[in-house]
mmCIF file with all atom_site columns, C-alpha atoms in Angstrom:
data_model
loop_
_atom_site.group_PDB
_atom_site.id
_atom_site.type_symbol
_atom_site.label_atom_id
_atom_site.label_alt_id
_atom_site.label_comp_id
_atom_site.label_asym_id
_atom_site.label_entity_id
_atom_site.label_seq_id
_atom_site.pdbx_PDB_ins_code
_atom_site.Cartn_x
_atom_site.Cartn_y
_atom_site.Cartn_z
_atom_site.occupancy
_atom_site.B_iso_or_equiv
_atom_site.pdbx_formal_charge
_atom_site.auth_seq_id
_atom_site.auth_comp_id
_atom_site.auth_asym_id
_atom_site.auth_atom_id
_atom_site.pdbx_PDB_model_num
ATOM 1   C CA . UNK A 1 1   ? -0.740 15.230  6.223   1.00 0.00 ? 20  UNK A CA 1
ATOM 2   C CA . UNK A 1 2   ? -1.458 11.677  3.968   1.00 0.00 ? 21  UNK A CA 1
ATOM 3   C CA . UNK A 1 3   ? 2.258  10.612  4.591   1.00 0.00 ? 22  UNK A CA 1
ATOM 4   C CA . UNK A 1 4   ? 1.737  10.979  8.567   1.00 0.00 ? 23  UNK A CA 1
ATOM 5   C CA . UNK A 1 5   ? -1.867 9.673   8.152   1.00 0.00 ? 24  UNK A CA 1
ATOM 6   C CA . UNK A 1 6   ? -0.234 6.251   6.432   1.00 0.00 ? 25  UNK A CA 1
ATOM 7   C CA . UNK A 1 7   ? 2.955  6.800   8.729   1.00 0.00 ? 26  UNK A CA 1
ATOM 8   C CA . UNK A 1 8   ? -0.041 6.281   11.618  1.00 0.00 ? 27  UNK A CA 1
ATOM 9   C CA . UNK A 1 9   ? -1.933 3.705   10.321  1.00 0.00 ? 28  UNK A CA 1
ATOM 10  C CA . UNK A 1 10  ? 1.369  1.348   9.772   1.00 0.00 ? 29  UNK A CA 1
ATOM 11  C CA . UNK A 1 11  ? 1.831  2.133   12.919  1.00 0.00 ? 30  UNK A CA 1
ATOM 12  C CA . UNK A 1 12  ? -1.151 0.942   14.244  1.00 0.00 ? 31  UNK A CA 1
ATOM 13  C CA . UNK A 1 13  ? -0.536 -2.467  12.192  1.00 0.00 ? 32  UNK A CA 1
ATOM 14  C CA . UNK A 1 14  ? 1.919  -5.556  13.442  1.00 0.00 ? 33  UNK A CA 1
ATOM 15  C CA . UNK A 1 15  ? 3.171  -5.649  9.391   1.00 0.00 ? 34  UNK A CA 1
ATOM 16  C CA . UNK A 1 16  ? 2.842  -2.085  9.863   1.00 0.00 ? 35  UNK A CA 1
ATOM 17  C CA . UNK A 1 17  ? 5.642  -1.879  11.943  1.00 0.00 ? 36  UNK A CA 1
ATOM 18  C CA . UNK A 1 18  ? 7.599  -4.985  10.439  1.00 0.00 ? 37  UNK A CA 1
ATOM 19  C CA . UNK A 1 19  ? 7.868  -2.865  7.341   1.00 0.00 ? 38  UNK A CA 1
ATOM 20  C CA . UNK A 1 20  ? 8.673  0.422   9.160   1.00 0.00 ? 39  UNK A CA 1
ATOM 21  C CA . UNK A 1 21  ? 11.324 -1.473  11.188  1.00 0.00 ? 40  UNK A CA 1
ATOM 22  C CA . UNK A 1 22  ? 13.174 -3.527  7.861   1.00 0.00 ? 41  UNK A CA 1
ATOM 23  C CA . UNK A 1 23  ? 12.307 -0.401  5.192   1.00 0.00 ? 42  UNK A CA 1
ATOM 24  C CA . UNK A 1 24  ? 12.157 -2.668  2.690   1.00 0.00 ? 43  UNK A CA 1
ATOM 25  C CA . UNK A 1 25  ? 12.413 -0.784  -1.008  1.00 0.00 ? 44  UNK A CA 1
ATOM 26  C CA . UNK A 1 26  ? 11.021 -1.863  -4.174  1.00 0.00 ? 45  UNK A CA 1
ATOM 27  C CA . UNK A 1 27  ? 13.513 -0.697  -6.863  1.00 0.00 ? 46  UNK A CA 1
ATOM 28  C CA . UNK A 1 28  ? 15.472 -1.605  -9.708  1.00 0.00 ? 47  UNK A CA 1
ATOM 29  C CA . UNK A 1 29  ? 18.219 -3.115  -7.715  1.00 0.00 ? 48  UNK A CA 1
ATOM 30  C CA . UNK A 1 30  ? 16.044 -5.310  -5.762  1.00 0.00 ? 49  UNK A CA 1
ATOM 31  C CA . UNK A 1 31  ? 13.800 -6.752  -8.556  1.00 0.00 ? 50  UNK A CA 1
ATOM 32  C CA . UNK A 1 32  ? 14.746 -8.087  -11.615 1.00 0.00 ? 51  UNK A CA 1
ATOM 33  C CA . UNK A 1 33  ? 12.066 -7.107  -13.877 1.00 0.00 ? 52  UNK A CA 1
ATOM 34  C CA . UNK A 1 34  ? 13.888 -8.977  -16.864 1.00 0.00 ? 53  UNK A CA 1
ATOM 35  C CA . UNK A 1 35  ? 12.751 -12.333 -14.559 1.00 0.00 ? 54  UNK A CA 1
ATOM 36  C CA . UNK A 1 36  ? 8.980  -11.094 -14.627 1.00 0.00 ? 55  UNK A CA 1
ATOM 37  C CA . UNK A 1 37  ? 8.663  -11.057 -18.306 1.00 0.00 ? 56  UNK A CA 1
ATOM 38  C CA . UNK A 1 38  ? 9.992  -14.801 -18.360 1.00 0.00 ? 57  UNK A CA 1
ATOM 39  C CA . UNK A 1 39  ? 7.197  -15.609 -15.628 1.00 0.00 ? 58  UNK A CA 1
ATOM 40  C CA . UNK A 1 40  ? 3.692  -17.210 -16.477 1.00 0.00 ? 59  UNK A CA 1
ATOM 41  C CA . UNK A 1 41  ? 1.473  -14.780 -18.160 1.00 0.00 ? 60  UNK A CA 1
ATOM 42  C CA . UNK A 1 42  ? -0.902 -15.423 -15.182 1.00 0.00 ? 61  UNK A CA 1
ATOM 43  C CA . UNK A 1 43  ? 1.075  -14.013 -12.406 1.00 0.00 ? 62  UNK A CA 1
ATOM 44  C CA . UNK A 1 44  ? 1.662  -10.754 -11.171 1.00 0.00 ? 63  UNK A CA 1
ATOM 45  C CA . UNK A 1 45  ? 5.248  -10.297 -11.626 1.00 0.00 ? 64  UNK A CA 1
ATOM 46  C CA . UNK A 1 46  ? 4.461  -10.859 -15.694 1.00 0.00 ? 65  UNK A CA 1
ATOM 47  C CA . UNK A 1 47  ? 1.935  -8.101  -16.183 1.00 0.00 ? 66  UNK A CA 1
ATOM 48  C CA . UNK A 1 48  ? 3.624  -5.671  -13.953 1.00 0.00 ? 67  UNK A CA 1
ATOM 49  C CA . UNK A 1 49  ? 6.546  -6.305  -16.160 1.00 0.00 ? 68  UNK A CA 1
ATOM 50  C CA . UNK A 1 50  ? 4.327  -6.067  -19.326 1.00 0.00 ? 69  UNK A CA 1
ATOM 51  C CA . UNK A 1 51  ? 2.855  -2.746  -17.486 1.00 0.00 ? 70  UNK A CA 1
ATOM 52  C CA . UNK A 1 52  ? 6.454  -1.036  -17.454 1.00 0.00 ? 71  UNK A CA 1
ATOM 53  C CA . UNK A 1 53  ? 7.792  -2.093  -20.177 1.00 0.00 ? 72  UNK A CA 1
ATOM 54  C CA . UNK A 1 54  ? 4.866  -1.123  -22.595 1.00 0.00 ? 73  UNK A CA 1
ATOM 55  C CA . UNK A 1 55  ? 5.164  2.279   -20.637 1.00 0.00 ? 74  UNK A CA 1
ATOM 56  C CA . UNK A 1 56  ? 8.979  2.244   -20.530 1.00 0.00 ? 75  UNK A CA 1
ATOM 57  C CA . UNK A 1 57  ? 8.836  3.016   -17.131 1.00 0.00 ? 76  UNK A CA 1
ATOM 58  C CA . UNK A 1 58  ? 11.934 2.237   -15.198 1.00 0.00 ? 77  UNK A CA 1
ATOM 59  C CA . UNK A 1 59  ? 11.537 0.989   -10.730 1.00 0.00 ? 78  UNK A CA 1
ATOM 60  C CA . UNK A 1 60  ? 14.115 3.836   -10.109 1.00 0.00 ? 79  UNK A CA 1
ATOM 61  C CA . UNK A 1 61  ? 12.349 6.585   -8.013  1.00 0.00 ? 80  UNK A CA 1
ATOM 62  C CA . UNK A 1 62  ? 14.479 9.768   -7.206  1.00 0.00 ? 81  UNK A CA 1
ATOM 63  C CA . UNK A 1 63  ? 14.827 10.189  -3.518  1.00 0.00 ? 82  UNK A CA 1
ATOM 64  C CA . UNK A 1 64  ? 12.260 12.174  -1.936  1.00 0.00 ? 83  UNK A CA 1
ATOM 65  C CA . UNK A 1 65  ? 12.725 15.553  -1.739  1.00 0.00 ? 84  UNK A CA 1
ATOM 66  C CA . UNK A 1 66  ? 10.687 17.658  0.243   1.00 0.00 ? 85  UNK A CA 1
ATOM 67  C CA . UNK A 1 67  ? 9.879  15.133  3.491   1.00 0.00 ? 86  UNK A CA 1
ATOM 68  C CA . UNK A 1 68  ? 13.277 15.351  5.783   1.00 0.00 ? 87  UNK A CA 1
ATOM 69  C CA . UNK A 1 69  ? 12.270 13.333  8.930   1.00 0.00 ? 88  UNK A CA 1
ATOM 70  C CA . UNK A 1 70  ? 12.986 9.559   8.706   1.00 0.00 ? 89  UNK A CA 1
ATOM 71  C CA . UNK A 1 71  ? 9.934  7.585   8.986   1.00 0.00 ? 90  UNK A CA 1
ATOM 72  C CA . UNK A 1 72  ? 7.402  9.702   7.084   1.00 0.00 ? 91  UNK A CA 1
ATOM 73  C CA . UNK A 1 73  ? 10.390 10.118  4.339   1.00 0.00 ? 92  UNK A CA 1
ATOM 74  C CA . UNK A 1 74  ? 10.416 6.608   3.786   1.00 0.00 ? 93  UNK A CA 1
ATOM 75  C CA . UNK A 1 75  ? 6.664  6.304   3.749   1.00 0.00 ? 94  UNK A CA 1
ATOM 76  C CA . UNK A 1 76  ? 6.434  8.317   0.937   1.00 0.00 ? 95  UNK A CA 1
ATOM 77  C CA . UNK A 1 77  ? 9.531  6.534   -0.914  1.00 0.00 ? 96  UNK A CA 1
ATOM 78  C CA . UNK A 1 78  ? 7.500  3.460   -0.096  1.00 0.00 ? 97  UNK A CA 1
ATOM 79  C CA . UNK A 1 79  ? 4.429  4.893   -2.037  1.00 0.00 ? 98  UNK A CA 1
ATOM 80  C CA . UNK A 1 80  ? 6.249  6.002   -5.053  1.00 0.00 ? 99  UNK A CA 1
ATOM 81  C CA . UNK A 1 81  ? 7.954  2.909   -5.165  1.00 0.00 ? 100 UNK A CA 1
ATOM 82  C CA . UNK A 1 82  ? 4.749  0.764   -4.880  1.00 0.00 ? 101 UNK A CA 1
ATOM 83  C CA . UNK A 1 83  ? 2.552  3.283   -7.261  1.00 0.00 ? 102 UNK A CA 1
ATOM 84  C CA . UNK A 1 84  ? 3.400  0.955   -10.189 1.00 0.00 ? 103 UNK A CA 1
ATOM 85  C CA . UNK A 1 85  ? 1.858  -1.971  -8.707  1.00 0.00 ? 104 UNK A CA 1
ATOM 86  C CA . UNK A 1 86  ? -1.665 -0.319  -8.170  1.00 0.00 ? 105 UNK A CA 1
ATOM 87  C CA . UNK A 1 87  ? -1.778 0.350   -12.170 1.00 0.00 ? 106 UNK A CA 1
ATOM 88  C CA . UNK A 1 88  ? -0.775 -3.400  -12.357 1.00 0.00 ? 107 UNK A CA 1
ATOM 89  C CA . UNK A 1 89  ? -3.646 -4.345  -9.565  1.00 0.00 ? 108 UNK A CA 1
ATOM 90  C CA . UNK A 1 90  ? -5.944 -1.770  -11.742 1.00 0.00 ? 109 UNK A CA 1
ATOM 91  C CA . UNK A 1 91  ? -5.068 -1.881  -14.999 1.00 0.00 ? 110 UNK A CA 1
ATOM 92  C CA . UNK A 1 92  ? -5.353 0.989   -14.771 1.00 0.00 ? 111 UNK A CA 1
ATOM 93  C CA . UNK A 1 93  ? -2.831 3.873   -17.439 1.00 0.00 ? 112 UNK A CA 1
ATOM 94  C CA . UNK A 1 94  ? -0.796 6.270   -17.511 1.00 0.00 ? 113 UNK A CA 1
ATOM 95  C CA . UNK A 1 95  ? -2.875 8.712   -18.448 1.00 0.00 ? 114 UNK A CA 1
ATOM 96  C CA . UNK A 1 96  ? -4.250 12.230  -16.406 1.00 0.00 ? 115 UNK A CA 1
ATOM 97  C CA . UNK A 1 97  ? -6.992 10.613  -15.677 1.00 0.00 ? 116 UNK A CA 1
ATOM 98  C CA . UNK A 1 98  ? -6.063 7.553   -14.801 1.00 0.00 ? 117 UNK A CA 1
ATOM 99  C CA . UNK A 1 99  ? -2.898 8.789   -12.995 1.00 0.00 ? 118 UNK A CA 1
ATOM 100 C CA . UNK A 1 100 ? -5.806 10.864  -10.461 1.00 0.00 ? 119 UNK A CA 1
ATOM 101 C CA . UNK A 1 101 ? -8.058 7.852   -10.514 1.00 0.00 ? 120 UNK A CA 1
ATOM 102 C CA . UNK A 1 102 ? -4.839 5.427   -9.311  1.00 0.00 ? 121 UNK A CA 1
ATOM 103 C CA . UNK A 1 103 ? -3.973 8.362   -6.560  1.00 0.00 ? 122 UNK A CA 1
ATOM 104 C CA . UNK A 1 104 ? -6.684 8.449   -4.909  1.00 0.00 ? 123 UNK A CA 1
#
């Protein structure tokens, strides 16, 4: 029901629909996370590199599994690929409890 909520609301949104048309993907083959550790400590592409690597997390996501139709499959693919990015935004951990408090 979340997936088809966002699936609705990107919809509903001119970007929205840019990104449901391109399906753009956010994984280790199309960033080069080795290039965001040499960035500027103040940008974003540094700490989300600092983020995984002090985790050593890895962009790969396994395909989604239980979601068959197209567009909501991809919407969730989209959100596991972009999860990362909200601990950067946050600061958020790894932890249970921060792992609940980034989810929601």
């Amino acid at each position: 029901a979340v997936v088809s909520t966002q699936s609705t609301g990107m919809r509903e949104h001119k970007t929205g629909l840019e990104i449901l048309k391109d399906q753009p993907r956010a994984t280790h083959q199309t960033m080069d996370l080795e290039y965001f550790g040499s960035l500027p400590t103040n940008t974003f592409g540094y700490h989300y590199y600092q983020f995984m690597a002090s985790n050593q997390l890895s962009a790969q996501r396994a395909n989604t599994k239980f979601i068959e139709e197209g567009e909501l499959a991809y919407v969730m693919t989209r959100y596991r690929e972009n999860h990362d990015f909200l601990h950067t935004l946050t600061g958020l951990g790894v932890s249970v409890p921060e792992e609940i408090a980034t989810k929601m």
